[in-house]
JSON list of C-alpha atoms in Angstrom, two decimals:
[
{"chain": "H", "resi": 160, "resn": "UNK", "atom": "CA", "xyz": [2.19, -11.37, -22.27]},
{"chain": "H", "resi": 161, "resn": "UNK", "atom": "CA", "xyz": [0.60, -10.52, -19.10]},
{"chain": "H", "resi": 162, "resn": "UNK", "atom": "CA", "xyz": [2.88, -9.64, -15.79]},
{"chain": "H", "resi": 163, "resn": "UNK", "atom": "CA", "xyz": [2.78, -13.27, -13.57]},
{"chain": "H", "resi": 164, "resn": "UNK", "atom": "CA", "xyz": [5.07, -14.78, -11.42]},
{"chain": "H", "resi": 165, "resn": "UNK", "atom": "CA", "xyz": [8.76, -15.94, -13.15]},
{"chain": "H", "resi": 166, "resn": "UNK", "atom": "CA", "xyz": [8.08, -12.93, -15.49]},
{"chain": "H", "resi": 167, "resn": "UNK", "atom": "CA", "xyz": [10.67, -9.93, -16.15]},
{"chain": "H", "resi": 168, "resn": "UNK", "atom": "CA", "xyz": [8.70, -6.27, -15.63]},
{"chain": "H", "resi": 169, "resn": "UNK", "atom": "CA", "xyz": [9.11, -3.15, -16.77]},
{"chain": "H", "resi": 170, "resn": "UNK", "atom": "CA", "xyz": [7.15, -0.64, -15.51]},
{"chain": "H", "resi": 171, "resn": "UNK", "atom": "CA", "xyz": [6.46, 3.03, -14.03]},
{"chain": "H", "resi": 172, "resn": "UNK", "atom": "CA", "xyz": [5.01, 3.92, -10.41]},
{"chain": "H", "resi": 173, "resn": "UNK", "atom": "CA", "xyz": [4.28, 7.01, -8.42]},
{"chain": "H", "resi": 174, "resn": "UNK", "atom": "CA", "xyz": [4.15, 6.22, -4.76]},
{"chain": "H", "resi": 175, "resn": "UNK", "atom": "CA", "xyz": [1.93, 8.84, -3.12]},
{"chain": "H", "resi": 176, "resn": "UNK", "atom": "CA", "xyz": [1.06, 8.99, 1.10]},
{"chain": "H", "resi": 177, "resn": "UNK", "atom": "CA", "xyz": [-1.89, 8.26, 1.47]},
{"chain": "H", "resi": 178, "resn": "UNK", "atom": "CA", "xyz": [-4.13, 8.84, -1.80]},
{"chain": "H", "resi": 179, "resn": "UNK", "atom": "CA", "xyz": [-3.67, 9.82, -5.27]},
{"chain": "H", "resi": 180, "resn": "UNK", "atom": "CA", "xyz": [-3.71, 13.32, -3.90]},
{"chain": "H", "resi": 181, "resn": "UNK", "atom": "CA", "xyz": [-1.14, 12.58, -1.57]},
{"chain": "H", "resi": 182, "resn": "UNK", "atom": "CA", "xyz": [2.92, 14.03, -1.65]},
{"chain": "H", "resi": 183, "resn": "UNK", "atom": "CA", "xyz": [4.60, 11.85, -3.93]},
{"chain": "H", "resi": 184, "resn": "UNK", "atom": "CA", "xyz": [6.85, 10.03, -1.96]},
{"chain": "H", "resi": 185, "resn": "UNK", "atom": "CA", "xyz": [8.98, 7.83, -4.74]},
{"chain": "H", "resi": 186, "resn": "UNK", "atom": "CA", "xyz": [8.84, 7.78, -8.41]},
{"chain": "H", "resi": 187, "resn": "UNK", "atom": "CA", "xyz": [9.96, 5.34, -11.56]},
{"chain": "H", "resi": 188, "resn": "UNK", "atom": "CA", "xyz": [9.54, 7.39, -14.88]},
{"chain": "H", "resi": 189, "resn": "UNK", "atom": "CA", "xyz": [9.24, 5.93, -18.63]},
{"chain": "H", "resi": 190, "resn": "UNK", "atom": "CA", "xyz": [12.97, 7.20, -18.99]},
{"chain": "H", "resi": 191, "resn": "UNK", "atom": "CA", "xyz": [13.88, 5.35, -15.63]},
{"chain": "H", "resi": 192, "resn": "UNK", "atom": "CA", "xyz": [11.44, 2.42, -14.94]},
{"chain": "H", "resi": 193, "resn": "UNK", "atom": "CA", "xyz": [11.70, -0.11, -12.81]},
{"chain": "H", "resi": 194, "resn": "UNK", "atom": "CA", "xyz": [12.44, -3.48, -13.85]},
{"chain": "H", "resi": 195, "resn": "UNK", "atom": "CA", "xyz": [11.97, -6.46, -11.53]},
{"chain": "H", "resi": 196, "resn": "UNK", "atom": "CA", "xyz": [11.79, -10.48, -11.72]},
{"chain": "H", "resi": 197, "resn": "UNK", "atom": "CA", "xyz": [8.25, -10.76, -10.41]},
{"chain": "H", "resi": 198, "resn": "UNK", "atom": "CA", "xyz": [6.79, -13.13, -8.23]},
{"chain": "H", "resi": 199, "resn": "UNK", "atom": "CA", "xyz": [9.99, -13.52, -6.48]},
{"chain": "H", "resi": 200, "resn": "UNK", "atom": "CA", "xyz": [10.05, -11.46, -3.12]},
{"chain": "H", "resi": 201, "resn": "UNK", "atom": "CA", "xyz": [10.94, -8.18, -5.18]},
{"chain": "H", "resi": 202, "resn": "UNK", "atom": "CA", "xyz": [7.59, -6.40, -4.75]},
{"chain": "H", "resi": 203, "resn": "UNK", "atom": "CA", "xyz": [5.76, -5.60, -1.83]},
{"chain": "H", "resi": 204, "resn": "UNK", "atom": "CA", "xyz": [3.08, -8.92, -1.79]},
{"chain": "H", "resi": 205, "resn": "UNK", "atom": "CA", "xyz": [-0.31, -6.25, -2.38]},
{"chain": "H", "resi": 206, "resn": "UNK", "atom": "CA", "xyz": [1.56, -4.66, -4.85]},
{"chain": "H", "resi": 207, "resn": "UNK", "atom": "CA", "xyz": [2.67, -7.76, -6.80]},
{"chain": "H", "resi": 208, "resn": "UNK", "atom": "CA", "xyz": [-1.29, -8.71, -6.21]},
{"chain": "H", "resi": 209, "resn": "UNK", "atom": "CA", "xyz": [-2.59, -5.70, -7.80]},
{"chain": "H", "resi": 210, "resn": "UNK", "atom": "CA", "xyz": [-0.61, -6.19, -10.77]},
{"chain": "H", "resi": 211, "resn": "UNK", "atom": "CA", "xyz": [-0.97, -10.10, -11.61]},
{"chain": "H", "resi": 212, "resn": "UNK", "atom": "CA", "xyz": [-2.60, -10.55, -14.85]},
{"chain": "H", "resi": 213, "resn": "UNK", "atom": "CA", "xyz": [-1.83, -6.84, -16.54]},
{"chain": "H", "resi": 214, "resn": "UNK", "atom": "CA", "xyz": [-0.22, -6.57, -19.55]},
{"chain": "H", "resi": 215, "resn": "UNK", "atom": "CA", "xyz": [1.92, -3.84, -21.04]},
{"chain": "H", "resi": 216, "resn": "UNK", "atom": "CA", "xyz": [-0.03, -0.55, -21.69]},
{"chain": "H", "resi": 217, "resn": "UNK", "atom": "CA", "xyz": [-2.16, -1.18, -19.00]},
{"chain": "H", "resi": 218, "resn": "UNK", "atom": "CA", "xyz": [-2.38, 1.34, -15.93]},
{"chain": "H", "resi": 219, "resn": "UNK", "atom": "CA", "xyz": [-3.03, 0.69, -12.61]},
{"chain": "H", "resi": 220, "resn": "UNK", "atom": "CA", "xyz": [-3.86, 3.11, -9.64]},
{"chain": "H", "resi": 221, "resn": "UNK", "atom": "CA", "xyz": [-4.37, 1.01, -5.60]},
{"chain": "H", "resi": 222, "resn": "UNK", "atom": "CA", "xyz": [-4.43, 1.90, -2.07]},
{"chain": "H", "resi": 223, "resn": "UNK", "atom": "CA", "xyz": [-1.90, 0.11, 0.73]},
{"chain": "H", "resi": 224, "resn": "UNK", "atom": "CA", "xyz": [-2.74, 0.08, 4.06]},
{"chain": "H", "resi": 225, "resn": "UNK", "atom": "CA", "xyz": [0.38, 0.22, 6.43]},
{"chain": "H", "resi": 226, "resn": "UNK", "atom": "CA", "xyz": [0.35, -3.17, 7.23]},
{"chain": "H", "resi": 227, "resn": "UNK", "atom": "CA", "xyz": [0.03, -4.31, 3.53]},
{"chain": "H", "resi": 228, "resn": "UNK", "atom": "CA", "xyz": [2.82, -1.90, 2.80]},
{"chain": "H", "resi": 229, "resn": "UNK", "atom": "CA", "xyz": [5.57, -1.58, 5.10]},
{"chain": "H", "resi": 230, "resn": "UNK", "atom": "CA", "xyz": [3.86, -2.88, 8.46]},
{"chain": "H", "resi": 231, "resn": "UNK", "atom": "CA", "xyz": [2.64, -0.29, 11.39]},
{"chain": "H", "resi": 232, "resn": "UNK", "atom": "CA", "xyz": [5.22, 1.54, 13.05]},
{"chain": "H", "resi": 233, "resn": "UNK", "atom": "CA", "xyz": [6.13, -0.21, 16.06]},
{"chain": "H", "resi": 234, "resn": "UNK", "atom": "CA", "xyz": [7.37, 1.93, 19.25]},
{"chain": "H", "resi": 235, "resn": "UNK", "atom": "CA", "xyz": [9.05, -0.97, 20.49]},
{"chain": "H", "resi": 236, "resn": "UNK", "atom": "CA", "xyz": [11.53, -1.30, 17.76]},
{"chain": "H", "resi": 237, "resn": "UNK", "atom": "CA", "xyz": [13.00, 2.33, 18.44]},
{"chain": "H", "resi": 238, "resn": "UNK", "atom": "CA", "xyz": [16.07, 2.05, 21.11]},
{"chain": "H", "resi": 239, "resn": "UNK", "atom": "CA", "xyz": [17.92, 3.90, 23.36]},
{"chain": "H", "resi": 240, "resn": "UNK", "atom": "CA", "xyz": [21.43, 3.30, 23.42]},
{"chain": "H", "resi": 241, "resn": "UNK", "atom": "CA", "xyz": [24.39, 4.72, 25.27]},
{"chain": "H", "resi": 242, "resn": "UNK", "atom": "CA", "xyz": [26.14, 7.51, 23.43]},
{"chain": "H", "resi": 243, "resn": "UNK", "atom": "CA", "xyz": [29.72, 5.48, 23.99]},
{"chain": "H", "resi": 244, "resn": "UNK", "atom": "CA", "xyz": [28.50, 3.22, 21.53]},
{"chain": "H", "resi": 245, "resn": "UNK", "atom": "CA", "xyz": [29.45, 6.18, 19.00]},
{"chain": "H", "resi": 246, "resn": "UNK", "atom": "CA", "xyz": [32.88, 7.43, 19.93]},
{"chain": "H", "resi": 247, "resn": "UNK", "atom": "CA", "xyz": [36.13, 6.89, 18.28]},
{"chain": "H", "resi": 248, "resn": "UNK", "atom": "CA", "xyz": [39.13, 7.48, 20.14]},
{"chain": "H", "resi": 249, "resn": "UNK", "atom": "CA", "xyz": [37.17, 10.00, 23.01]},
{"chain": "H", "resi": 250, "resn": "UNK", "atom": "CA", "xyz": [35.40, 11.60, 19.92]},
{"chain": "H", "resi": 251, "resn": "UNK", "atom": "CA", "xyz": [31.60, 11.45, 19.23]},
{"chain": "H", "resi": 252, "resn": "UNK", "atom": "CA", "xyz": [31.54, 9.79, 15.44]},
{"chain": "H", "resi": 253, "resn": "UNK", "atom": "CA", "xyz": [30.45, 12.39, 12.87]},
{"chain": "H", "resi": 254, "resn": "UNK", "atom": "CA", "xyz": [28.20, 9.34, 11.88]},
{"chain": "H", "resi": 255, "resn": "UNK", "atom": "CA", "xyz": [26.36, 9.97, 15.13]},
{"chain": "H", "resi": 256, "resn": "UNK", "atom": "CA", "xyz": [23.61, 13.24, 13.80]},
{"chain": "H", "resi": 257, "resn": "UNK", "atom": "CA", "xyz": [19.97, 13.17, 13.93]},
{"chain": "H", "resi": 258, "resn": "UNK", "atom": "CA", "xyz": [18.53, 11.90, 10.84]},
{"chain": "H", "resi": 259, "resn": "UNK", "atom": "CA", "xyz": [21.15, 10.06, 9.77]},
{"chain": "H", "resi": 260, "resn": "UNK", "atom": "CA", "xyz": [20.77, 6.36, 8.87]},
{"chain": "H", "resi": 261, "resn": "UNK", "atom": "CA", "xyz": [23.31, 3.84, 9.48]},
{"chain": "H", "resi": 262, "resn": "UNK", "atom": "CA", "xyz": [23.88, 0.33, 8.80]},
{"chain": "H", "resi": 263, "resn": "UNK", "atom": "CA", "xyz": [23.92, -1.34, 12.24]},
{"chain": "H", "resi": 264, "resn": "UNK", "atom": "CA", "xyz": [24.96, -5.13, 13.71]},
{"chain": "H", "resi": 265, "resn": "UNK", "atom": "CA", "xyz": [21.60, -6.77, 14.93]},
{"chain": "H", "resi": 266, "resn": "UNK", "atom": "CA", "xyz": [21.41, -10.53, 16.48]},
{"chain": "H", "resi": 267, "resn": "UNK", "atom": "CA", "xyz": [20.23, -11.88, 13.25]},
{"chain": "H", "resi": 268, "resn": "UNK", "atom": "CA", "xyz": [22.46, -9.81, 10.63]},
{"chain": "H", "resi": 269, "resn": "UNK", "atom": "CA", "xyz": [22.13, -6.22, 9.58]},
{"chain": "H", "resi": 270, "resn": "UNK", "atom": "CA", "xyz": [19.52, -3.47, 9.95]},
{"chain": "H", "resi": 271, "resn": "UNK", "atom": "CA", "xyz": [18.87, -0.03, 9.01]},
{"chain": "H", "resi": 272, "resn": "UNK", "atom": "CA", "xyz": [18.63, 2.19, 11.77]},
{"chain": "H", "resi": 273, "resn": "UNK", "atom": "CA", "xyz": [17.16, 6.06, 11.93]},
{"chain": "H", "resi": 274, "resn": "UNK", "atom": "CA", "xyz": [19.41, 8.40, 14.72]},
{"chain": "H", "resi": 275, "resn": "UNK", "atom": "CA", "xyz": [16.24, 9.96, 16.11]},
{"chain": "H", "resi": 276, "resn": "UNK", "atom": "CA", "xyz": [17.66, 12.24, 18.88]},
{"chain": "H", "resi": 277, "resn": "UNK", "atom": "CA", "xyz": [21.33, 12.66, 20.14]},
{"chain": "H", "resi": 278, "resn": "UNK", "atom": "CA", "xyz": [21.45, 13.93, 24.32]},
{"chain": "H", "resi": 279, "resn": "UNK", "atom": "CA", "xyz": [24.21, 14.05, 26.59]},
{"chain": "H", "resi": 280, "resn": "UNK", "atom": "CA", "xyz": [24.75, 10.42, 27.20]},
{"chain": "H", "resi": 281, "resn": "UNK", "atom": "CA", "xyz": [21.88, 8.75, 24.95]},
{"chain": "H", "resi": 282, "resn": "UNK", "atom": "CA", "xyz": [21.44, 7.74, 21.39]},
{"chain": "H", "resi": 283, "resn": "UNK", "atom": "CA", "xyz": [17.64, 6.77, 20.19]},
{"chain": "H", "resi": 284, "resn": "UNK", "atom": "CA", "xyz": [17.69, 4.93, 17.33]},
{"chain": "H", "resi": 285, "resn": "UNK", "atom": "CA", "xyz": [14.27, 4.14, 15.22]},
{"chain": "H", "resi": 286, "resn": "UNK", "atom": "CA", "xyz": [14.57, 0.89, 13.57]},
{"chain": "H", "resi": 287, "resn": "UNK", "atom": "CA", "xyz": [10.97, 0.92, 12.22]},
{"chain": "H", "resi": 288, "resn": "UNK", "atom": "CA", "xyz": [10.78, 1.10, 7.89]},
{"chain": "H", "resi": 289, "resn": "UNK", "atom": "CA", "xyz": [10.79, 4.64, 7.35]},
{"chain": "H", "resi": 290, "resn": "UNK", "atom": "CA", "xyz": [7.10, 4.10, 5.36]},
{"chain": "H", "resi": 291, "resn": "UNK", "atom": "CA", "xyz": [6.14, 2.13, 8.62]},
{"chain": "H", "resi": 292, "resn": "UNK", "atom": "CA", "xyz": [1.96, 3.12, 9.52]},
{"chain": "H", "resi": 293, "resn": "UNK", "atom": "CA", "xyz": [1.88, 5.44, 6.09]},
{"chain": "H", "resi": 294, "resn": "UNK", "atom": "CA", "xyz": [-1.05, 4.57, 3.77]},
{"chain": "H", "resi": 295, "resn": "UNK", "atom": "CA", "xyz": [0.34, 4.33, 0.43]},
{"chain": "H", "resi": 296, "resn": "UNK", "atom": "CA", "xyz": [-1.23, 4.95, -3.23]},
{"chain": "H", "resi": 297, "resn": "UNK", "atom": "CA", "xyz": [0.76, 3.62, -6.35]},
{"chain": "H", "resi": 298, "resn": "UNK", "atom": "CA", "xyz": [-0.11, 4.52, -9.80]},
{"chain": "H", "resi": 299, "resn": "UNK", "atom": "CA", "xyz": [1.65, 3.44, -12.89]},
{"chain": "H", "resi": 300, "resn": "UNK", "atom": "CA", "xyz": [1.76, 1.92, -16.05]},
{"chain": "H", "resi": 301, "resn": "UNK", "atom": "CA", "xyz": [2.98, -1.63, -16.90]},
{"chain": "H", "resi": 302, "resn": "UNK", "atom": "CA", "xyz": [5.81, -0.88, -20.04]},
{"chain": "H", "resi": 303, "resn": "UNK", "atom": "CA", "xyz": [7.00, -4.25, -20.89]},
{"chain": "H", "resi": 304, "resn": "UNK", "atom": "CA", "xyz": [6.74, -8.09, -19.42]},
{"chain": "H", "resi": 305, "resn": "UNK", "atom": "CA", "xyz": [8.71, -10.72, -20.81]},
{"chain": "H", "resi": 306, "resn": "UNK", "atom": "CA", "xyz": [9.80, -14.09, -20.09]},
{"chain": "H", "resi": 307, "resn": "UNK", "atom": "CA", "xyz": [12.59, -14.66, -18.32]},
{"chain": "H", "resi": 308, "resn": "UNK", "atom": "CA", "xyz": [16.33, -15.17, -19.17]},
{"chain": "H", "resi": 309, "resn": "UNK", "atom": "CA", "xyz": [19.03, -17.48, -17.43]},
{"chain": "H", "resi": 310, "resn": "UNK", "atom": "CA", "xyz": [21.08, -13.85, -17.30]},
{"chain": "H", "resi": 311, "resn": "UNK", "atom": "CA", "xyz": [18.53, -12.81, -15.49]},
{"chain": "H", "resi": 312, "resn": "UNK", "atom": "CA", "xyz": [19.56, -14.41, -12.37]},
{"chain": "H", "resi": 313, "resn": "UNK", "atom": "CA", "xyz": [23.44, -13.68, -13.45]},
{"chain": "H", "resi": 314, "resn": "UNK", "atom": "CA", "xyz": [23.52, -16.97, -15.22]},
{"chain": "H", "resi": 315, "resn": "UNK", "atom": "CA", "xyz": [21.14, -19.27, -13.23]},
{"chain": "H", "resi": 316, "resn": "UNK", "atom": "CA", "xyz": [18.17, -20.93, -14.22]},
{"chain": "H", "resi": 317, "resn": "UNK", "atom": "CA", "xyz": [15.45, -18.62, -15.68]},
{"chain": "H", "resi": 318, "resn": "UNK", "atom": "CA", "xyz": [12.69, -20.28, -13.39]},
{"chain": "H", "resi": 319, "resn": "UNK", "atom": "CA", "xyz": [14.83, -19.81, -9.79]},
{"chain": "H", "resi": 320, "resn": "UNK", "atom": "CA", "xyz": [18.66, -19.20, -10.19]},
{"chain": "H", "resi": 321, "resn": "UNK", "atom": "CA", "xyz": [19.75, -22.30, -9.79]},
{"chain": "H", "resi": 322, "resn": "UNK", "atom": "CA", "xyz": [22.41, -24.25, -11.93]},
{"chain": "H", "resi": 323, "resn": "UNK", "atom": "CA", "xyz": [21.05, -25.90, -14.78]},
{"chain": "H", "resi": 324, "resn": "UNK", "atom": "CA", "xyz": [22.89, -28.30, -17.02]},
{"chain": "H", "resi": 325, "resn": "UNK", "atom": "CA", "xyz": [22.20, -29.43, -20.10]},
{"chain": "H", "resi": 326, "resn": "UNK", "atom": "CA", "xyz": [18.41, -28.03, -19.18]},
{"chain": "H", "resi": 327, "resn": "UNK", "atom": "CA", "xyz": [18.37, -29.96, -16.68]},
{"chain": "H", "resi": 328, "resn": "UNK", "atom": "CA", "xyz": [17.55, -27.78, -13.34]},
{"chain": "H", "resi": 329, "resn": "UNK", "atom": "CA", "xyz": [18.58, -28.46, -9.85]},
{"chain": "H", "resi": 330, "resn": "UNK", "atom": "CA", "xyz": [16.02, -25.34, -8.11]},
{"chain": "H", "resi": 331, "resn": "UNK", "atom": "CA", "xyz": [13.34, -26.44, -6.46]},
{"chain": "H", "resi": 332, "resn": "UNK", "atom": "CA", "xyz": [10.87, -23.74, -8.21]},
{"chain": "H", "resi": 333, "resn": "UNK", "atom": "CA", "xyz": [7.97, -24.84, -9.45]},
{"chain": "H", "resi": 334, "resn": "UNK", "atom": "CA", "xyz": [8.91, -24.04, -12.85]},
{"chain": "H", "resi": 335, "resn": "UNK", "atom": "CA", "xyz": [11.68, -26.32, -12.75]},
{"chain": "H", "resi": 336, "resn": "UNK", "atom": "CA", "xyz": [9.79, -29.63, -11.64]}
]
């Protein structure tokens, strides 16, 4: 079977910066692959791209640009905030160190945010993907693609995770219609 969209993958990847030379930034190993519904969102869109139409056995080895990975790092999403923000009861948080990453309340839901310096009075928090403007290189081998399972959506439909009765879907996937 070859890997296509509404298919279950198993596979391995080294993530390197830059080229196959590059520090390896992330890893999935034959003892720990990664396994992913593909075709759904789960995979960066190049990288699903790359891989259409492989089957298992085959390796693979591609170059990302930044914006075809995780976008170009963008000064304007790094903030400065008041260091009040931080404290509990007159005490700075011990959440509040350079480096860390917290979880933080945005207008439209949740984002990850880098502490990037900590002054007197000022927080600056980097909001950008931590890959943000790094060329990437995968390499990997494609381990096992199957067809998918209603458990693979914790019980939905195998085509888009909606409820099906009687094999009768009510998604709106393509493989449903």
């Amino acid at each position: 079977m070859k890997v296509a969209n509404n298919t279950f993958v198993t596979l391995t990847y080294t993530l390197h910066n830059d080229t196959k030379d590059g520090a390896v930034i992330d890893q999935a190993t034959k003892e720990k692959p990664l396994e992913a519904i593909f075709g759904h969102g789960m995979f960066l869109p190049r990288f699903e791209e790359n891989l259409q139409g492989l089957e298992p056995g085959d390796k693979y080895g591609f170059h990302l640009t930044p914006a075809e990975g995780y976008g170009e790092y963008n000064p304007d999403m790094v903030f400065t905030v008041k260091k009040d923000m931080f404290m509990e009861n007159g005490t700075l948080s011990e959440l509040c160190k350079e480096g860390n990453t917290l979880q933080f309340n945005v207008g439209n839901g949740i984002m990850p945010g880098k502490i990037k310096k900590v002054s007197l009075e000022l927080v600056e928090i980097d909001f950008n993907h931590e890959l943000a403007g790094v060329p990437l290189y995968f390499e990997g081998e494609i381990l096992a693609v199957r067809e998918l399972k209603e458990d693979d959506f914790g019980g939905g439909c195998g085509h888009c995770g909606g409820s099906c009765d009687s094999g009768s879907c009510e998604g709106s996937c393509e493989g449903c219609k």
